[in-house]
Each structure stands twice: as C-alpha cells, then as structure tokens.
GROMACS .gro file of N, CA, C and O in nm:
model
  356
    1MET      N    1   0.143   2.385  -2.044
    1MET     CA    2   0.238   2.420  -1.937
    1MET      C    3   0.284   2.302  -1.855
    1MET      O    4   0.403   2.276  -1.838
    2LEU      N    5   0.182   2.218  -1.804
    2LEU     CA    6   0.219   2.107  -1.723
    2LEU      C    7   0.282   1.998  -1.812
    2LEU      O    8   0.373   1.922  -1.768
    3LYS      N    9   0.236   1.988  -1.935
    3LYS     CA   10   0.293   1.887  -2.028
    3LYS      C   11   0.434   1.918  -2.060
    3LYS      O   12   0.527   1.831  -2.060
    4GLN      N   13   0.471   2.047  -2.071
    4GLN     CA   14   0.609   2.088  -2.101
    4GLN      C   15   0.700   2.057  -1.985
    4GLN      O   16   0.813   2.013  -1.995
    5LEU      N   17   0.643   2.079  -1.857
    5LEU     CA   18   0.724   2.043  -1.744
    5LEU      C   19   0.750   1.900  -1.723
    5LEU      O   20   0.853   1.853  -1.691
    6ILE      N   21   0.645   1.818  -1.767
    6ILE     CA   22   0.664   1.670  -1.756
    6ILE      C   23   0.764   1.628  -1.855
    6ILE      O   24   0.854   1.547  -1.829
    7TYR      N   25   0.759   1.682  -1.978
    7TYR     CA   26   0.857   1.646  -2.081
    7TYR      C   27   0.996   1.689  -2.047
    7TYR      O   28   1.097   1.620  -2.069
    8ARG      N   29   1.006   1.805  -1.981
    8ARG     CA   30   1.141   1.853  -1.943
    8ARG      C   31   1.202   1.776  -1.828
    8ARG      O   32   1.315   1.742  -1.830
    9LEU      N   33   1.116   1.742  -1.727
    9LEU     CA   34   1.161   1.661  -1.620
    9LEU      C   35   1.209   1.520  -1.667
    9LEU      O   36   1.307   1.456  -1.612
   10GLY      N   37   1.133   1.464  -1.758
   10GLY     CA   38   1.155   1.327  -1.801
   10GLY      C   39   1.244   1.318  -1.923
   10GLY      O   40   1.257   1.213  -1.982
   11SER      N   41   1.313   1.427  -1.956
   11SER     CA   42   1.391   1.424  -2.085
   11SER      C   43   1.525   1.345  -2.073
   11SER      O   44   1.571   1.297  -2.177
   12ASN      N   45   1.572   1.327  -1.950
   12ASN     CA   46   1.698   1.254  -1.936
   12ASN      C   47   1.678   1.151  -1.824
   12ASN      O   48   1.710   1.173  -1.705
   13PRO      N   49   1.630   1.032  -1.863
   13PRO     CA   50   1.603   0.930  -1.755
   13PRO      C   51   1.729   0.877  -1.685
   13PRO      O   52   1.722   0.838  -1.573
   14LYS      N   53   1.839   0.868  -1.756
   14LYS     CA   54   1.968   0.819  -1.696
   14LYS      C   55   2.015   0.906  -1.588
   14LYS      O   56   2.057   0.862  -1.481
   15LEU      N   57   2.001   1.044  -1.611
   15LEU     CA   58   2.038   1.137  -1.505
   15LEU      C   59   1.947   1.130  -1.387
   15LEU      O   60   1.986   1.137  -1.270
   16SER      N   61   1.820   1.106  -1.412
   16SER     CA   62   1.724   1.097  -1.308
   16SER      C   63   1.743   0.971  -1.223
   16SER      O   64   1.737   0.979  -1.101
   17LEU      N   65   1.781   0.865  -1.285
   17LEU     CA   66   1.808   0.741  -1.211
   17LEU      C   67   1.941   0.757  -1.134
   17LEU      O   68   1.943   0.713  -1.017
   18LYS      N   69   2.036   0.828  -1.189
   18LYS     CA   70   2.162   0.856  -1.110
   18LYS      C   71   2.124   0.941  -0.985
   18LYS      O   72   2.180   0.918  -0.878
   19ARG      N   73   2.043   1.044  -1.006
   19ARG     CA   74   2.010   1.130  -0.887
   19ARG      C   75   1.933   1.050  -0.784
   19ARG      O   76   1.956   1.066  -0.664
   20PHE      N   77   1.844   0.962  -0.831
   20PHE     CA   78   1.767   0.881  -0.735
   20PHE      C   79   1.863   0.788  -0.653
   20PHE      O   80   1.852   0.777  -0.537
   21PHE      N   81   1.956   0.726  -0.720
   21PHE     CA   82   2.041   0.634  -0.651
   21PHE      C   83   2.137   0.711  -0.555
   21PHE      O   84   2.176   0.664  -0.450
   22ARG      N   85   2.179   0.830  -0.596
   22ARG     CA   86   2.256   0.909  -0.506
   22ARG      C   87   2.177   0.949  -0.382
   22ARG      O   88   2.232   0.946  -0.270
   23GLY      N   89   2.056   0.988  -0.402
   23GLY     CA   90   1.971   1.022  -0.285
   23GLY      C   91   1.947   0.899  -0.197
   23GLY      O   92   1.942   0.908  -0.076
   24LEU      N   93   1.934   0.783  -0.260
   24LEU     CA   94   1.915   0.660  -0.188
   24LEU      C   95   2.043   0.621  -0.103
   24LEU      O   96   2.035   0.584   0.015
   25ALA      N   97   2.158   0.644  -0.165
   25ALA     CA   98   2.278   0.621  -0.093
   25ALA      C   99   2.298   0.714   0.025
   25ALA      O  100   2.340   0.669   0.133
   26LEU      N  101   2.272   0.841   0.003
   26LEU     CA  102   2.271   0.933   0.112
   26LEU      C  103   2.175   0.904   0.221
   26LEU      O  104   2.201   0.924   0.344
   27PHE      N  105   2.058   0.851   0.184
   27PHE     CA  106   1.958   0.813   0.278
   27PHE      C  107   2.008   0.697   0.365
   27PHE      O  108   1.992   0.701   0.491
   28VAL      N  109   2.067   0.601   0.304
   28VAL     CA  110   2.131   0.490   0.382
   28VAL      C  111   2.237   0.537   0.476
   28VAL      O  112   2.247   0.495   0.593
   29LEU      N  113   2.318   0.631   0.426
   29LEU     CA  114   2.425   0.681   0.510
   29LEU      C  115   2.365   0.763   0.631
   29LEU      O  116   2.414   0.752   0.740
   30ALA      N  117   2.262   0.841   0.602
   30ALA     CA  118   2.192   0.913   0.712
   30ALA      C  119   2.133   0.820   0.814
   30ALA      O  120   2.140   0.843   0.930
   31VAL      N  121   2.066   0.713   0.772
   31VAL     CA  122   2.010   0.614   0.861
   31VAL      C  123   2.121   0.552   0.942
   31VAL      O  124   2.101   0.523   1.063
   32MET      N  125   2.233   0.525   0.886
   32MET     CA  126   2.346   0.464   0.960
   32MET      C  127   2.395   0.561   1.067
   32MET      O  128   2.416   0.517   1.186
   33PHE      N  129   2.407   0.692   1.034
   33PHE     CA  130   2.450   0.782   1.135
   33PHE      C  131   2.352   0.800   1.243
   33PHE      O  132   2.389   0.804   1.362
   34ILE      N  133   2.230   0.799   1.213
   34ILE     CA  134   2.120   0.807   1.316
   34ILE      C  135   2.116   0.688   1.405
   34ILE      O  136   2.103   0.701   1.524
   35SER      N  137   2.135   0.572   1.349
   35SER     CA  138   2.128   0.449   1.436
   35SER      C  139   2.254   0.434   1.518
   35SER      O  140   2.248   0.390   1.632
   36ILE      N  141   2.370   0.471   1.463
   36ILE     CA  142   2.494   0.472   1.543
   36ILE      C  143   2.483   0.576   1.653
   36ILE      O  144   2.526   0.547   1.767
   37GLY      N  145   2.429   0.689   1.616
   37GLY     CA  146   2.418   0.798   1.723
   37GLY      C  147   2.322   0.761   1.828
   37GLY      O  148   2.341   0.813   1.945
   38TYR      N  149   2.235   0.671   1.804
   38TYR     CA  150   2.142   0.624   1.913
   38TYR      C  151   2.213   0.552   2.021
   38TYR      O  152   2.180   0.562   2.140
   39TYR      N  153   2.317   0.473   1.990
   39TYR     CA  154   2.390   0.399   2.082
   39TYR      C  155   2.514   0.474   2.135
   39TYR      O  156   2.573   0.433   2.239
   40THR      N  157   2.568   0.571   2.059
   40THR     CA  158   2.685   0.637   2.105
   40THR      C  159   2.661   0.778   2.144
   40THR      O  160   2.598   0.805   2.252
   41HIS      N  161   2.702   0.878   2.063
   41HIS     CA  162   2.684   1.014   2.095
   41HIS      C  163   2.570   1.079   2.013
   41HIS      O  164   2.564   1.049   1.894
   42TYR      N  165   2.498   1.170   2.063
   42TYR     CA  166   2.390   1.232   1.995
   42TYR      C  167   2.427   1.314   1.878
   42TYR      O  168   2.345   1.339   1.793
   43SER      N  169   2.549   1.363   1.879
   43SER     CA  170   2.591   1.448   1.765
   43SER      C  171   2.591   1.366   1.632
   43SER      O  172   2.573   1.429   1.521
   44LEU      N  173   2.613   1.242   1.639
   44LEU     CA  174   2.605   1.161   1.518
   44LEU      C  175   2.458   1.161   1.458
   44LEU      O  176   2.439   1.151   1.336
   45GLN      N  177   2.362   1.160   1.547
   45GLN     CA  178   2.223   1.169   1.509
   45GLN      C  179   2.192   1.300   1.439
   45GLN      O  180   2.119   1.302   1.330
   46ILE      N  181   2.244   1.408   1.489
   46ILE     CA  182   2.228   1.536   1.428
   46ILE      C  183   2.297   1.540   1.283
   46ILE      O  184   2.234   1.592   1.191
   47ILE      N  185   2.410   1.479   1.271
   47ILE     CA  186   2.474   1.471   1.141
   47ILE      C  187   2.386   1.391   1.044
   47ILE      O  188   2.374   1.424   0.935
   48GLY      N  189   2.337   1.280   1.100
   48GLY     CA  190   2.244   1.200   1.019
   48GLY      C  191   2.118   1.274   0.966
   48GLY      O  192   2.078   1.259   0.855
   49VAL      N  193   2.062   1.350   1.056
   49VAL     CA  194   1.944   1.428   1.018
   49VAL      C  195   1.982   1.538   0.912
   49VAL      O  196   1.907   1.567   0.823
   50ILE      N  197   2.099   1.596   0.933
   50ILE     CA  198   2.146   1.698   0.833
   50ILE      C  199   2.167   1.632   0.693
   50ILE      O  200   2.133   1.689   0.594
   51ILE      N  201   2.218   1.508   0.693
   51ILE     CA  202   2.246   1.440   0.568
   51ILE      C  203   2.111   1.397   0.506
   51ILE      O  204   2.091   1.389   0.386
   52LEU      N  205   2.010   1.373   0.593
   52LEU     CA  206   1.882   1.321   0.545
   52LEU      C  207   1.811   1.422   0.458
   52LEU      O  208   1.741   1.381   0.361
   53VAL      N  209   1.829   1.552   0.481
   53VAL     CA  210   1.763   1.657   0.407
   53VAL      C  211   1.800   1.650   0.259
   53VAL      O  212   1.716   1.645   0.169
   54PRO      N  213   1.931   1.660   0.228
   54PRO     CA  214   1.964   1.650   0.086
   54PRO      C  215   1.933   1.510   0.024
   54PRO      O  216   1.910   1.494  -0.100
   55ALA      N  217   1.943   1.407   0.108
   55ALA     CA  218   1.913   1.274   0.059
   55ALA      C  219   1.770   1.265   0.010
   55ALA      O  220   1.741   1.214  -0.096
   56LEU      N  221   1.677   1.319   0.082
   56LEU     CA  222   1.537   1.316   0.048
   56LEU      C  223   1.513   1.410  -0.072
   56LEU      O  224   1.427   1.373  -0.163
   57PHE      N  225   1.585   1.515  -0.080
   57PHE     CA  226   1.570   1.606  -0.201
   57PHE      C  227   1.611   1.538  -0.320
   57PHE      O  228   1.545   1.537  -0.427
   58PHE      N  229   1.732   1.475  -0.323
   58PHE     CA  230   1.787   1.415  -0.447
   58PHE      C  231   1.703   1.287  -0.487
   58PHE      O  232   1.677   1.268  -0.604
   59ALA      N  233   1.667   1.214  -0.389
   59ALA     CA  234   1.578   1.096  -0.417
   59ALA      C  235   1.448   1.140  -0.470
   59ALA      O  236   1.397   1.081  -0.567
   60GLY      N  237   1.385   1.243  -0.415
   60GLY     CA  238   1.259   1.292  -0.470
   60GLY      C  239   1.272   1.354  -0.609
   60GLY      O  240   1.183   1.326  -0.693
   61TRP      N  241   1.377   1.426  -0.631
   61TRP     CA  242   1.403   1.483  -0.763
   61TRP      C  243   1.421   1.377  -0.871
   61TRP      O  244   1.368   1.381  -0.974
   62GLY      N  245   1.502   1.275  -0.831
   62GLY     CA  246   1.522   1.164  -0.921
   62GLY      C  247   1.399   1.088  -0.953
   62GLY      O  248   1.375   1.052  -1.066
   63TYR      N  249   1.325   1.062  -0.847
   63TYR     CA  250   1.197   0.982  -0.867
   63TYR      C  251   1.099   1.061  -0.954
   63TYR      O  252   1.024   1.000  -1.036
   64CYS      N  253   1.089   1.192  -0.932
   64CYS     CA  254   1.003   1.277  -1.016
   64CYS      C  255   1.043   1.274  -1.166
   64CYS      O  256   0.956   1.263  -1.247
   65GLY      N  257   1.174   1.271  -1.190
   65GLY     CA  258   1.224   1.259  -1.330
   65GLY      C  259   1.194   1.128  -1.382
   65GLY      O  260   1.154   1.110  -1.503
   66ILE      N  261   1.209   1.017  -1.306
   66ILE     CA  262   1.176   0.886  -1.358
   66ILE      C  263   1.025   0.871  -1.387
   66ILE      O  264   0.984   0.817  -1.490
   67PHE      N  265   0.948   0.926  -1.297
   67PHE     CA  266   0.802   0.915  -1.310
   67PHE      C  267   0.757   1.005  -1.426
   67PHE      O  268   0.670   0.958  -1.508
   68ALA      N  269   0.817   1.123  -1.443
   68ALA     CA  270   0.782   1.209  -1.558
   68ALA      C  271   0.820   1.146  -1.687
   68ALA      O  272   0.749   1.157  -1.790
   69ASN      N  273   0.927   1.067  -1.699
   69ASN     CA  274   0.969   0.999  -1.817
   69ASN      C  275   0.866   0.901  -1.854
   69ASN      O  276   0.821   0.887  -1.971
   70ARG      N  277   0.827   0.813  -1.756
   70ARG     CA  278   0.719   0.714  -1.780
   70ARG      C  279   0.591   0.774  -1.820
   70ARG      O  280   0.516   0.732  -1.912
   71PHE      N  281   0.556   0.889  -1.752
   71PHE     CA  282   0.423   0.951  -1.775
   71PHE      C  283   0.420   1.024  -1.914
   71PHE      O  284   0.318   1.021  -1.979
   72SER      N  285   0.536   1.076  -1.953
   72SER     CA  286   0.537   1.138  -2.088
   72SER      C  287   0.527   1.033  -2.195
   72SER      O  288   0.466   1.070  -2.302
   73GLN      N  289   0.572   0.916  -2.174
   73GLN     CA  290   0.552   0.808  -2.273
   73GLN      C  291   0.404   0.769  -2.284
   73GLN      O  292   0.351   0.747  -2.388
   74VAL      N  293   0.332   0.768  -2.166
   74VAL     CA  294   0.190   0.754  -2.172
   74VAL      C  295   0.115   0.859  -2.241
   74VAL      O  296   0.028   0.839  -2.325
   75LEU      N  297   0.154   0.987  -2.213
   75LEU     CA  298   0.091   1.096  -2.281
   75LEU      C  299   0.116   1.093  -2.435
   75LEU      O  300   0.029   1.129  -2.513
   76LYS      N  301   0.234   1.055  -2.474
   76LYS     CA  302   0.265   1.043  -2.617
   76LYS      C  303   0.185   0.941  -2.683
   76LYS      O  304   0.136   0.964  -2.794
   77ASP      N  305   0.151   0.830  -2.619
   77ASP     CA  306   0.074   0.721  -2.675
   77ASP      C  307  -0.073   0.760  -2.678
   77ASP      O  308  -0.152   0.709  -2.755
   78MET      N  309  -0.121   0.840  -2.583
   78MET     CA  310  -0.257   0.877  -2.577
   78MET      C  311  -0.299   0.987  -2.676
   78MET      O  312  -0.415   1.016  -2.695
   79SER      N  313  -0.191   1.059  -2.731
   79SER     CA  314  -0.231   1.170  -2.822
   79SER      C  315  -0.300   1.113  -2.945
   79SER      O  316  -0.259   1.007  -2.993
   80PRO      N  317  -0.397   1.180  -3.000
   80PRO     CA  318  -0.465   1.138  -3.121
   80PRO      C  319  -0.370   1.130  -3.238
   80PRO      O  320  -0.292   1.223  -3.265
   81LYS      N  321  -0.382   1.020  -3.308
   81LYS     CA  322  -0.288   1.010  -3.428
   81LYS      C  323  -0.347   1.076  -3.551
   81LYS      O  324  -0.268   1.120  -3.636
   82HIS      N  325  -0.475   1.081  -3.568
   82HIS     CA  326  -0.539   1.147  -3.682
   82HIS      C  327  -0.625   1.261  -3.628
   82HIS      O  328  -0.707   1.238  -3.542
   83HIS      N  329  -0.603   1.379  -3.687
   83HIS     CA  330  -0.683   1.491  -3.644
   83HIS      C  331  -0.809   1.506  -3.724
   83HIS      O  332  -0.893   1.594  -3.698
   84ASP      N  333  -0.829   1.425  -3.825
   84ASP     CA  334  -0.946   1.433  -3.910
   84ASP      C  335  -1.064   1.355  -3.844
   84ASP      O  336  -1.056   1.235  -3.832
   85PRO      N  337  -1.168   1.421  -3.802
   85PRO     CA  338  -1.281   1.350  -3.739
   85PRO      C  339  -1.366   1.269  -3.833
   85PRO      O  340  -1.447   1.190  -3.784
   86ASP      N  341  -1.349   1.283  -3.962
   86ASP     CA  342  -1.439   1.206  -4.054
   86ASP      C  343  -1.389   1.063  -4.066
   86ASP      O  344  -1.280   1.037  -4.113
   87LEU      N  345  -1.475   0.977  -4.017
   87LEU     CA  346  -1.432   0.831  -4.018
   87LEU      C  347  -1.468   0.754  -4.140
   87LEU      O  348  -1.432   0.641  -4.159
   88TRP      N  349  -1.549   0.820  -4.233
   88TRP     CA  350  -1.592   0.750  -4.358
   88TRP      C  351  -1.510   0.773  -4.474
   88TRP      O  352  -1.545   0.737  -4.583
   89LYS      N  353  -1.393   0.825  -4.456
   89LYS     CA  354  -1.303   0.862  -4.577
   89LYS      C  355  -1.227   0.741  -4.619
   89LYS      O  356  -1.187   0.659  -4.546
   0.00000   0.00000   0.00000
C-alpha cells in the first residue's frame, strides 16, 4: 500500500518539480506582501498570509513528489534480483 503510494506520487517528477517551483514562487510573493505590509498597511500582511497557505501546500506537494521519485528509485534498487535462495546452483 505504501509502496504504491510512493510510486504514484513519484511517477511524474517534472510535474512535481513544476509544483514545487510554483509553490516557491508563491511563497516569495507572500513574503513580499508580508514585509511590505509591515511598513505600510496591515491588509497587505493579511493578503500575504492568505497567499502563504496555498504556497506551502504546493511546495509541500511538489517536494513530496520529488522525494517519492528518489525514494522509489532506491526501493527499486533494493528489491531482490533473484528469488531463488539456493546459492550453490
């Protein structure tokens, strides 16, 4: 069950990287709004916090996909190549 989830999350690494970069860009935008709102009007900080929620979601989702892709490659390499336990054949 967990192995299938890892393989499904990591099945498209380009899409995961795209999601991560979108989340990162939204995060930078949110930080800019929060910092500008600190010096000007507080409503810009609220907009920044609202943008921060989907930014963290997309960045986390993309990072999970990237990690799952790398981890699925490790799982694939760790699987036994020969199922025959007899070493003397």
